[in-house]
PDB file of C-alpha atoms and ligand atoms in Angstrom:
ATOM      1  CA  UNK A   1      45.026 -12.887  33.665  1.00 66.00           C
ATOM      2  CA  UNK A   2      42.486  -9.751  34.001  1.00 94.00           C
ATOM      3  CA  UNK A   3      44.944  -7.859  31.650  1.00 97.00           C
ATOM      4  CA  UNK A   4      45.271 -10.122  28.868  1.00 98.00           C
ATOM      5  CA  UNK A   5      41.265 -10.690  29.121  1.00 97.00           C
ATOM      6  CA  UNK A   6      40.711  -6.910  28.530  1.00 98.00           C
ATOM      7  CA  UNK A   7      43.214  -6.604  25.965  1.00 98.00           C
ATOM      8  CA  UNK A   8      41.409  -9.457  23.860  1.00 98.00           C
ATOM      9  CA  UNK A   9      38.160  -7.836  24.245  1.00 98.00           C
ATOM     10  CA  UNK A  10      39.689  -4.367  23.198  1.00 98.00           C
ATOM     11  CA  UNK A  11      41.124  -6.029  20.294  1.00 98.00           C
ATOM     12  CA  UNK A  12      38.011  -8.063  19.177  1.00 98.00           C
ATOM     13  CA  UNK A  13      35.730  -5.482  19.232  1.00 98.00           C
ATOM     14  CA  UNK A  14      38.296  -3.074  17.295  1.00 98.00           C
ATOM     15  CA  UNK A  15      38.568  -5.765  14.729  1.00 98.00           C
ATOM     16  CA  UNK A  16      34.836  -5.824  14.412  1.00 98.00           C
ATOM     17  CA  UNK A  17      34.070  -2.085  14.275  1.00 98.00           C
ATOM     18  CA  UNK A  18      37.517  -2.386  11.680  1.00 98.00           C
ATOM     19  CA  UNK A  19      35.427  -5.249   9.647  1.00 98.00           C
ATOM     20  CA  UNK A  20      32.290  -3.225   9.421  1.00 97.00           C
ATOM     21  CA  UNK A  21      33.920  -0.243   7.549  1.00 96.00           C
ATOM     22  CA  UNK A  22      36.414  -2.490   5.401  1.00 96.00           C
ATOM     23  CA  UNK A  23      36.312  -1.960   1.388  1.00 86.00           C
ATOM     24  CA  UNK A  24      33.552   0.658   2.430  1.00 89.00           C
ATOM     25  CA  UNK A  25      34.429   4.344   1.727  1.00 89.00           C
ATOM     26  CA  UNK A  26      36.796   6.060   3.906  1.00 90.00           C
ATOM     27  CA  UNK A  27      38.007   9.014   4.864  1.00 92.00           C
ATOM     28  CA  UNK A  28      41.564   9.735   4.087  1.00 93.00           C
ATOM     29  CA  UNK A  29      44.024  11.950   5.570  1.00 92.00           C
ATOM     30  CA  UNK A  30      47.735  12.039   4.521  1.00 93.00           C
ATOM     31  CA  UNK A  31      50.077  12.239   8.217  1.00 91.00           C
ATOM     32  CA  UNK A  32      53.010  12.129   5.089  1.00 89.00           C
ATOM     33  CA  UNK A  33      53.598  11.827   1.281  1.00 89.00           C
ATOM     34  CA  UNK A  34      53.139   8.122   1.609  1.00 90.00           C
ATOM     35  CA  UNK A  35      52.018   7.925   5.477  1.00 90.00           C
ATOM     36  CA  UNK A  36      48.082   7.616   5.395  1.00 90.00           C
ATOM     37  CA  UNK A  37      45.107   7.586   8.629  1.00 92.00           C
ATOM     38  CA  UNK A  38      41.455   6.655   7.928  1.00 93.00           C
ATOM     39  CA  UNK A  39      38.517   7.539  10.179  1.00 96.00           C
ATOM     40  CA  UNK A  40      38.598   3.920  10.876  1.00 97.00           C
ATOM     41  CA  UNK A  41      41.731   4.310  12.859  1.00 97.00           C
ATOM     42  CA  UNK A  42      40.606   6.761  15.039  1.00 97.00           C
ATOM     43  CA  UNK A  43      37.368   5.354  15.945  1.00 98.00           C
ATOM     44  CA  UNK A  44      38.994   1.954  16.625  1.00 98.00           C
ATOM     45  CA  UNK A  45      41.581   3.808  18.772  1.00 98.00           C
ATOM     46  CA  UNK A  46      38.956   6.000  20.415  1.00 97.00           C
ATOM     47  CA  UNK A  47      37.028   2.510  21.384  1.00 98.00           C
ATOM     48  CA  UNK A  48      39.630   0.356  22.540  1.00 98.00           C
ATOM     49  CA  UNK A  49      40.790   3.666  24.507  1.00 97.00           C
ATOM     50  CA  UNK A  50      37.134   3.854  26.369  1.00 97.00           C
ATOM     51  CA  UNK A  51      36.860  -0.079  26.837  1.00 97.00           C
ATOM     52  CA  UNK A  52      40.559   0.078  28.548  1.00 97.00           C
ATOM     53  CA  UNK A  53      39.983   3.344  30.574  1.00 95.00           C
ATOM     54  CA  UNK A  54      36.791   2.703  31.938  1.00 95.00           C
ATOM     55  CA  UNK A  55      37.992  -1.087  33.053  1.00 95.00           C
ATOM     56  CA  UNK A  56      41.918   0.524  34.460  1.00 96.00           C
ATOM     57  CA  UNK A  57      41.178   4.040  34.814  1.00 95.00           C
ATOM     58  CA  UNK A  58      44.234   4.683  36.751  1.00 95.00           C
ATOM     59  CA  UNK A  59      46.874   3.393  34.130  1.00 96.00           C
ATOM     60  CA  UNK A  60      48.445   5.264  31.499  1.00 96.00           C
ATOM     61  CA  UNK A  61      47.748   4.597  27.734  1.00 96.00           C
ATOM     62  CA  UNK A  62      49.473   5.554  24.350  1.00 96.00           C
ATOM     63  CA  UNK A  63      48.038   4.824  20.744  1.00 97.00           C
ATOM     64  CA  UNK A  64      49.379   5.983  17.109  1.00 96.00           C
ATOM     65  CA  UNK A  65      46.611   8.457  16.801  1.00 95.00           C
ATOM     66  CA  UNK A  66      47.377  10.450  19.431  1.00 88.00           C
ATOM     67  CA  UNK A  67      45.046   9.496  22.726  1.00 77.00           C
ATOM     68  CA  UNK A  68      47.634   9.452  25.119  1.00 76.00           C
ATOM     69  CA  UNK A  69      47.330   9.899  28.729  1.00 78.00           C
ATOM     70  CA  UNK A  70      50.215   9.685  31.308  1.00 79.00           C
ATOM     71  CA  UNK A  71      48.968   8.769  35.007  1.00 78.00           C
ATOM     72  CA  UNK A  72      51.905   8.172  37.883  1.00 88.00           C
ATOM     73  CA  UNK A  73      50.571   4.180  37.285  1.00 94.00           C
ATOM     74  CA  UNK A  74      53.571   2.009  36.398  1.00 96.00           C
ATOM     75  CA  UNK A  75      51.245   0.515  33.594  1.00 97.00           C
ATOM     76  CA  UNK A  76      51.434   1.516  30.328  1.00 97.00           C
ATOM     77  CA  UNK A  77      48.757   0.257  27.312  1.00 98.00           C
ATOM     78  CA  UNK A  78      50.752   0.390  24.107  1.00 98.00           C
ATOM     79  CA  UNK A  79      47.931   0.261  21.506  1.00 98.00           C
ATOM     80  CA  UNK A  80      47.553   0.008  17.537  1.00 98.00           C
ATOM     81  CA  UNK A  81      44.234   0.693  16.653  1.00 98.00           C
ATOM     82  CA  UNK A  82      44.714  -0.257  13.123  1.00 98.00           C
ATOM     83  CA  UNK A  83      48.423  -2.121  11.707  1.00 98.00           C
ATOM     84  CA  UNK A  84      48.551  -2.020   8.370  1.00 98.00           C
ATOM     85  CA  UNK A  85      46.495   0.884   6.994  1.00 97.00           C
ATOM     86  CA  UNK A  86      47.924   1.196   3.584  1.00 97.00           C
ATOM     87  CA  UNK A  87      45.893  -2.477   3.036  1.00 98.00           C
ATOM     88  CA  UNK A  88      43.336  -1.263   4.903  1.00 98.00           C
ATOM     89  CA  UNK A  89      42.605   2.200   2.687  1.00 96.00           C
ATOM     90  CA  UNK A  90      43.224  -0.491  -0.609  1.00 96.00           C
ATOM     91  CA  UNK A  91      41.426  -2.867   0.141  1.00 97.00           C
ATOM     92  CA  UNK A  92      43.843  -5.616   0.814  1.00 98.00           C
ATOM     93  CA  UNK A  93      43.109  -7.878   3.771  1.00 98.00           C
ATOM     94  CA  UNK A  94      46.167  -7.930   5.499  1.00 98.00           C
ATOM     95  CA  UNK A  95      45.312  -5.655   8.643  1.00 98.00           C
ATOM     96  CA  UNK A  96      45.325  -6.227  12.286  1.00 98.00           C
ATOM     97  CA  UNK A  97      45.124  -4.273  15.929  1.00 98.00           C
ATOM     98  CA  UNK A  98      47.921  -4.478  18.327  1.00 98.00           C
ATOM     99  CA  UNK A  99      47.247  -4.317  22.219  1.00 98.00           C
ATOM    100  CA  UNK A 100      50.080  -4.212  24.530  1.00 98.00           C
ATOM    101  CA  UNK A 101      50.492  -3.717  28.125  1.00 98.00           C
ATOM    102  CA  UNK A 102      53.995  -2.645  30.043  1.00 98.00           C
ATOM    103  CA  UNK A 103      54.425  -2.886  33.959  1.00 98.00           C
ATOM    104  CA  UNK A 104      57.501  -0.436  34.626  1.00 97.00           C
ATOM    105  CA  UNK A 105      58.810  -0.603  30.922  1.00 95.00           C
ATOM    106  CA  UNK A 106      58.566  -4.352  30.506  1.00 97.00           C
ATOM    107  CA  UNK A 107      55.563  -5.805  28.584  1.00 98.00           C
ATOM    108  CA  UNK A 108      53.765  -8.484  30.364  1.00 98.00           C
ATOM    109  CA  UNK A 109      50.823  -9.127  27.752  1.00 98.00           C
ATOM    110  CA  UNK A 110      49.781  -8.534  24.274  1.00 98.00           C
ATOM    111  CA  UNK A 111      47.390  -8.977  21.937  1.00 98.00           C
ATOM    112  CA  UNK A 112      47.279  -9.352  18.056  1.00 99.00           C
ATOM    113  CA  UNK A 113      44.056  -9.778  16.923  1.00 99.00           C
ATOM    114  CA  UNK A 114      43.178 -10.252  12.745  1.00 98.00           C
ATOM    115  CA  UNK A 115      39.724 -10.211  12.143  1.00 98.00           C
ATOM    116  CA  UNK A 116      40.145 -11.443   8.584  1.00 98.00           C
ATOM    117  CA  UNK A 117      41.264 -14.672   9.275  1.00 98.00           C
ATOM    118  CA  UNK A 118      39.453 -14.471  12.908  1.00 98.00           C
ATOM    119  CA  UNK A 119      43.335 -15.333  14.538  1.00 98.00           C
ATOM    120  CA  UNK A 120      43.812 -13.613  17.799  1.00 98.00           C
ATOM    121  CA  UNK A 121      47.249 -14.213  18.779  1.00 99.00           C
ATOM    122  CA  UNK A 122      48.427 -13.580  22.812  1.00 98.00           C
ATOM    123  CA  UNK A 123      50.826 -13.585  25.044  1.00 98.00           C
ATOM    124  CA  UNK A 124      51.554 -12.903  29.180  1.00 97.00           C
ATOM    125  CA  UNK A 125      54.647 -13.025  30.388  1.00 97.00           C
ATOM    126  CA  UNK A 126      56.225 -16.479  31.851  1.00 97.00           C
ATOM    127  CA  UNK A 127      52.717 -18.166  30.839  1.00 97.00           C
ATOM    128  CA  UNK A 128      53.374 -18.628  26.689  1.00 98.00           C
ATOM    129  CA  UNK A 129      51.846 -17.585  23.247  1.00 98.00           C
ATOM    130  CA  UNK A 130      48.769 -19.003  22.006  1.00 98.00           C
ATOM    131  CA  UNK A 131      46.748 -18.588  18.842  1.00 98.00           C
ATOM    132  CA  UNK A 132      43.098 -18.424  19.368  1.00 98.00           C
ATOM    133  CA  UNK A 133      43.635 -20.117  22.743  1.00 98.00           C
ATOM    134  CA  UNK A 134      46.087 -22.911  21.170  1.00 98.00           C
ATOM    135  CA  UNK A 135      49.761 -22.854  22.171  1.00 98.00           C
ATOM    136  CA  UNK A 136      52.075 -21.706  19.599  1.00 98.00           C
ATOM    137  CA  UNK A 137      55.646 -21.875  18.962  1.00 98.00           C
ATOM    138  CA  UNK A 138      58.116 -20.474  16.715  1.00 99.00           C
ATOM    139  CA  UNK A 139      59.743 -22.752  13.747  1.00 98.00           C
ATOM    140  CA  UNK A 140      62.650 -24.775  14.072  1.00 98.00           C
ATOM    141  CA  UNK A 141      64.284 -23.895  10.754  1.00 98.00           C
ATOM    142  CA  UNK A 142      67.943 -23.744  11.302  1.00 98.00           C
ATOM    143  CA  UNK A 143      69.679 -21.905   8.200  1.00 98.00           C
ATOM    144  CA  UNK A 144      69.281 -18.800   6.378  1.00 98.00           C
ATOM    145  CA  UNK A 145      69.186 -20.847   3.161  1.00 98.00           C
ATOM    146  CA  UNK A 146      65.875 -22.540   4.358  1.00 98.00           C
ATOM    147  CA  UNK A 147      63.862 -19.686   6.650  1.00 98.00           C
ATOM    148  CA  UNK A 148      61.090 -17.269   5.018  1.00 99.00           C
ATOM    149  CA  UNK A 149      61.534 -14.081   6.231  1.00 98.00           C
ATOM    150  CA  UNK A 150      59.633 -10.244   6.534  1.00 98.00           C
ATOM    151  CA  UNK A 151      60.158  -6.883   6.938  1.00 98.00           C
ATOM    152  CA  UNK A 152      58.995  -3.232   5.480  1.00 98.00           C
ATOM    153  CA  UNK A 153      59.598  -0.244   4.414  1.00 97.00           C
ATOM    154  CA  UNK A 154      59.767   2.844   6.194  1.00 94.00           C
ATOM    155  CA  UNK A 155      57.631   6.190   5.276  1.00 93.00           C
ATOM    156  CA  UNK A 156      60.825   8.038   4.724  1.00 93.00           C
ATOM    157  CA  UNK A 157      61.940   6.207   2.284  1.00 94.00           C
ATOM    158  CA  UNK A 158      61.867   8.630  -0.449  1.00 93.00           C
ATOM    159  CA  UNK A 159      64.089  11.200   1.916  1.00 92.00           C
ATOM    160  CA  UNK A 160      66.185   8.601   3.914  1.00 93.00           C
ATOM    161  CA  UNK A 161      69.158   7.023   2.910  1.00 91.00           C
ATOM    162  CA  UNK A 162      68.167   4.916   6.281  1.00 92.00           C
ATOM    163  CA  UNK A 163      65.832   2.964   3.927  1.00 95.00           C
ATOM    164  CA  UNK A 164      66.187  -0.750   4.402  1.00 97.00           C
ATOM    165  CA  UNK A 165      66.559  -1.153   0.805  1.00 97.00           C
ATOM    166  CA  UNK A 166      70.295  -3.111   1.405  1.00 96.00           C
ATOM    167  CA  UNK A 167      69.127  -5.273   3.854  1.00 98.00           C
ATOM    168  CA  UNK A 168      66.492  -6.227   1.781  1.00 98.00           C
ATOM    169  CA  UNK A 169      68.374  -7.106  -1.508  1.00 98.00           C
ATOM    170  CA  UNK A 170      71.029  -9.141   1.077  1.00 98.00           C
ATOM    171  CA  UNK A 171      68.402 -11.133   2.610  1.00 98.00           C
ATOM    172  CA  UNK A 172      66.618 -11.880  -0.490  1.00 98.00           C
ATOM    173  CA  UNK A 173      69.569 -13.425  -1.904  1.00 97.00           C
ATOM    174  CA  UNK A 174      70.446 -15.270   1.319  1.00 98.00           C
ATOM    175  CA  UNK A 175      67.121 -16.228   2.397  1.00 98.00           C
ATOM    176  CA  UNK A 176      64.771 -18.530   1.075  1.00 98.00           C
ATOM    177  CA  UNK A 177      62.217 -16.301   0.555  1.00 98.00           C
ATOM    178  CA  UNK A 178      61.632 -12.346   2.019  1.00 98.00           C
ATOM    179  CA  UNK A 179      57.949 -11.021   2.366  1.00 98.00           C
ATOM    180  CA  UNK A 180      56.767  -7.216   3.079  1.00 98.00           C
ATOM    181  CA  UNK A 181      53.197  -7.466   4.116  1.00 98.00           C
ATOM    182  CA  UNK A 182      52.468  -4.255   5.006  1.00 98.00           C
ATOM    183  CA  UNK A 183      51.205  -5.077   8.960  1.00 98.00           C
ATOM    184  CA  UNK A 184      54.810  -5.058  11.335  1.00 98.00           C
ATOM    185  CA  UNK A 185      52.470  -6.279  14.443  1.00 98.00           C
ATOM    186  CA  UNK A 186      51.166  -9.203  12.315  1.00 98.00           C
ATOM    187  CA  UNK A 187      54.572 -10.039  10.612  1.00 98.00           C
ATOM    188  CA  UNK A 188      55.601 -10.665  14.433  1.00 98.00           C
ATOM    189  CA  UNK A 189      52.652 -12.895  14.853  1.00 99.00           C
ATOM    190  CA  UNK A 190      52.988 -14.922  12.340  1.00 99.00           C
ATOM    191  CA  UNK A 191      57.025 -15.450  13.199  1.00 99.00           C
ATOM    192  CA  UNK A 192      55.767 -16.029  16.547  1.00 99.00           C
ATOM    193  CA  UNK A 193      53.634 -19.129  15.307  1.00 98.00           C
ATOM    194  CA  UNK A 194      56.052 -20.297  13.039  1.00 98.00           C
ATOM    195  CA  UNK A 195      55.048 -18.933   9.824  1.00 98.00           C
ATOM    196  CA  UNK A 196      58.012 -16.909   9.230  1.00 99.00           C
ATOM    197  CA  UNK A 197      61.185 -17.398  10.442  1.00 99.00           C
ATOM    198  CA  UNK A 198      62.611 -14.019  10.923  1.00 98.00           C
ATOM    199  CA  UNK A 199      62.231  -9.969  10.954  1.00 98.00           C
ATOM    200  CA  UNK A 200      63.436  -6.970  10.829  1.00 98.00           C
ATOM    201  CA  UNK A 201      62.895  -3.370  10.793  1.00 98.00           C
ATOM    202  CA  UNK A 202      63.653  -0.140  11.928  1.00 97.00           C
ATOM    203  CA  UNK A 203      61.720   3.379  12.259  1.00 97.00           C
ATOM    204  CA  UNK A 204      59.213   1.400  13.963  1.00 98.00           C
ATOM    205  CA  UNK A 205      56.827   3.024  16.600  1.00 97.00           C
ATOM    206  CA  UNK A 206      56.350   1.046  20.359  1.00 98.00           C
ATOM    207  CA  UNK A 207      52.588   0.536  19.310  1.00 98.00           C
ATOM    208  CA  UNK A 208      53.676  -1.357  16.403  1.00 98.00           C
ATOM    209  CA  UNK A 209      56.113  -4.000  18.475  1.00 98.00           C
ATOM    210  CA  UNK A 210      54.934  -4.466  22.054  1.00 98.00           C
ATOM    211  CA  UNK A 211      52.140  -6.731  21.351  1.00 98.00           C
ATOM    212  CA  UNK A 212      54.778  -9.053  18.607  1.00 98.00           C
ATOM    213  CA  UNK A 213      57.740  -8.954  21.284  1.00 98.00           C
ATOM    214  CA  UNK A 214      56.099 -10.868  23.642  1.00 98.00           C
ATOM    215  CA  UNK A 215      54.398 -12.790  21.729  1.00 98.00           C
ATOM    216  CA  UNK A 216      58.086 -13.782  19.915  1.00 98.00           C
ATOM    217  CA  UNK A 217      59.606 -14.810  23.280  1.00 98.00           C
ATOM    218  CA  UNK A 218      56.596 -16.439  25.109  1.00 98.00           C
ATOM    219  CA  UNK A 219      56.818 -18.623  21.672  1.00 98.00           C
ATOM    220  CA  UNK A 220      60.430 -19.431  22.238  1.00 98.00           C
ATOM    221  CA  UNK A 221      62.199 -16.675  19.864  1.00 98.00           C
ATOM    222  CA  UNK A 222      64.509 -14.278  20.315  1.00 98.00           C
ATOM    223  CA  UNK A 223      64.031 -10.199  19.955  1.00 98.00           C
ATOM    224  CA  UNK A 224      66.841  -7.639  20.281  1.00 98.00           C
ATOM    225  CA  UNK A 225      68.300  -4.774  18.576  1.00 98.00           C
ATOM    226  CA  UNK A 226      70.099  -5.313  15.601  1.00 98.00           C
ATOM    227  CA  UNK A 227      73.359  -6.206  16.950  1.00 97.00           C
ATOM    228  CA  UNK A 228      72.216  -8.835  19.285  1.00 98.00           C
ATOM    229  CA  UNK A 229      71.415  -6.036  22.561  1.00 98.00           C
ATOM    230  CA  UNK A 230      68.349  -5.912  24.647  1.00 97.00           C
ATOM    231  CA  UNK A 231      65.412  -4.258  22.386  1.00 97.00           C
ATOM    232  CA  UNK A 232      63.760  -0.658  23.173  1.00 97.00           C
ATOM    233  CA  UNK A 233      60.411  -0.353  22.229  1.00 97.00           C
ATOM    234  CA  UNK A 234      61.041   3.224  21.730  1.00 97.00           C
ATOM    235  CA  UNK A 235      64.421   3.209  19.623  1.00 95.00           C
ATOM    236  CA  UNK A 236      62.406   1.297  16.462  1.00 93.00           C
ATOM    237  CA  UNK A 237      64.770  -0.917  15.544  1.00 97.00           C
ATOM    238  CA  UNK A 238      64.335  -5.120  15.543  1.00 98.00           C
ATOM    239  CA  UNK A 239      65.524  -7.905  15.218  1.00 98.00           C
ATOM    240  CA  UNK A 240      62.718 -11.152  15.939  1.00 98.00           C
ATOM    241  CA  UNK A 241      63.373 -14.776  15.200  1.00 98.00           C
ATOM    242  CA  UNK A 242      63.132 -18.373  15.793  1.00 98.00           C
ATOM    243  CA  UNK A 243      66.329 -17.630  17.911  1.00 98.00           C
ATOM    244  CA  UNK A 244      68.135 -20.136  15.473  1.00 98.00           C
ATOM    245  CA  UNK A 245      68.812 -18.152  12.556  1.00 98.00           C
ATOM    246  CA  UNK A 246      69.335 -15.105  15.263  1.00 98.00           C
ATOM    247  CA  UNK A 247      72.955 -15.082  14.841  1.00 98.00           C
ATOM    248  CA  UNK A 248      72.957 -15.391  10.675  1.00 98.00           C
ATOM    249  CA  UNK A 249      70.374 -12.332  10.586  1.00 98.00           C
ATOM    250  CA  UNK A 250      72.724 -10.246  12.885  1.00 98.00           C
ATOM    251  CA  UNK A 251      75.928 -10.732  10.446  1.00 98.00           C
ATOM    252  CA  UNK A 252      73.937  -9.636   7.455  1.00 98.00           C
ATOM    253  CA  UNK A 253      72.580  -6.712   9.300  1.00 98.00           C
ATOM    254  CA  UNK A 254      76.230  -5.935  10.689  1.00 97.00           C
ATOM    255  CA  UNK A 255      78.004  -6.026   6.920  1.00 96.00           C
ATOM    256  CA  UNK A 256      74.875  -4.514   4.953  1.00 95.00           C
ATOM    257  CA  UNK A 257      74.950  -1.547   7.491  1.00 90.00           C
ATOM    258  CA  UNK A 258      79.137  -0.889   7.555  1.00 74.00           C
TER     259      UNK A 258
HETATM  260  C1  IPD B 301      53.072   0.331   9.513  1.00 61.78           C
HETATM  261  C2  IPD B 301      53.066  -1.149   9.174  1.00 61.78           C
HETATM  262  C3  IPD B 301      54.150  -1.469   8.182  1.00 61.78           C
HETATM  263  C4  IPD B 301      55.508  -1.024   8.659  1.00 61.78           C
HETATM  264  C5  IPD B 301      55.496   0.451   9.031  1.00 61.78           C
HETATM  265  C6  IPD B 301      54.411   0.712  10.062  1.00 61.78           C
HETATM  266  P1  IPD B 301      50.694   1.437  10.143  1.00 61.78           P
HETATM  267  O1  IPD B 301      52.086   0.633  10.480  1.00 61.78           O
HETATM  268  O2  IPD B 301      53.251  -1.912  10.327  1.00 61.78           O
HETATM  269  O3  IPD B 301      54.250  -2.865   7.937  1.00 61.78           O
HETATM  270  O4  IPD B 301      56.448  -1.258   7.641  1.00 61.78           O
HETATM  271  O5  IPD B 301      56.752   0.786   9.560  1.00 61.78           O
HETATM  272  O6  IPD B 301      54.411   2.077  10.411  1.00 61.78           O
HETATM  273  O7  IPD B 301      51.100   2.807   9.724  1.00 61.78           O
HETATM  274  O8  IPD B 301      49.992   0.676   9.091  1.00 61.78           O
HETATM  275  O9  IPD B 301      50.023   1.390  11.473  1.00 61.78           O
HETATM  276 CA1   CA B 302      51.609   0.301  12.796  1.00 61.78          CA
HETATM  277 CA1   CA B 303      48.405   2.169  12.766  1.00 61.78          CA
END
């Protein structure tokens, strides 16, 4: 598909622009206390935003940075120029971009692309996931007991009592493991391949999930709300698994949030 082509090119070239100015010295602007934006995220967003305009001119785009534009074209590109900037402003390697595309409110491709480990994970709807071109699927762990999980934190959590920290000490002493790796787009990748089992997490933005939804049920998983409902991109809140521990995740959620 034409889509999915452009949104891998978008993403590659991101990632390499991303690569060049990695670990070298940044400009850093504070959106919060804790809520950080580099120059790197704005030129990545400003060059995936040119690559996708000039090749669909007519569709409408929104990106974390703030290059929006809304057409009367029922496509929308959902874009993260850069998921995961605390690692990126540190340092740390765990980074990715996120490229999705919606046709009337449902997403039909996506792209995760991490340049570190050169994995570009995507999707299109009704065709499956694949990681660098490979199909992928999600695990088959069964139990709680035996599934790796991931989620984060949000940037209120100094203010919010909405602050995840319950859910987290629940699952960590029902799950086998529970990982916060700072990137929400590539935690969904990497349950969408099988290397996690499960996520959640809420005060999310659209740009940070469309890509990872679709990539999570062209892989055979399950997304919703936290109670088991259709997702919205635009309420934040998730729920992704293998589909087999679904059901566990949702009772923990139910009783940790009364
Ligand atoms: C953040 C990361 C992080 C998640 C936050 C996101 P950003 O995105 O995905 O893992 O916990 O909720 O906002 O700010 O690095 O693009
Ligand atoms: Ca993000
Ligand atoms: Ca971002």
């Amino acid at each position: 598909m034409e889509y999915l082509k452009t949104a891998e090119y978008a993403a590659r070239q991101a990632g390499d622009l991303l690569t060049k100015r990695f670990t070298r010295e940044l400009k850093i602007e504070k959106k919060g206390r804790i809520n950080l934006v580099t120059d790197a995220d704005r030129a990545s967003e400003e060059l995936i935003k040119r690559i996708i305009s000039e090749t669909y001119p007519e569709h409408s785009f929104l990106a974390e940075e703030g290059t929006g534009t809304k057409s009367g074209s029922p496509y929308l590109w959902v874009v993260d120029p850069l998921d995961g900037t605390t690692n990126f402003a540190h340092g740390l390697p765990i980074w990715c971009v996120s490229i999705g595309l919606l046709k009337d409110r449902e997403i039909i491709a996506g792209c995760v692309y991490n340049p570190n480990l050169d994995e570009c994970f995507t999707a299109e709807r009704g065709s499956g996931a694949c990681l660098n071109g490979h199909p992928i699927a999600v695990s088959t762990t069964q139990t709680l007991d035996d599934a790796l999980l991931a989620t984060g934190f949000p940037y209120d959590i100094r203010e919010s009592p909405l602050d995840n920290l319950s859910q987290f000490a629940s699952f960590a002493k029902s799950a086998r493991a529970v990982r916060r790796a700072g990137a929400a787009a590539l935690d969904l990748a990497y349950t969408a391949c099988g290397r996690f089992d499960g996520f959640w997490e809420f005060k999310l933005s659209p740009w940070d999930i469309a890509a990872g939804i679709l990539l999570i049920e062209e892989a055979g998983g399950q997304a919703t709300s936290y109670s088991g409902d259709q997702y919205d991109i635009y309420q934040g809140e998730l729920l992704a698994s293998n589909g087999k521990i679904h059901n566990a995740m949702i009772e923990i959620l139910r009783n940790t949030l009364g």
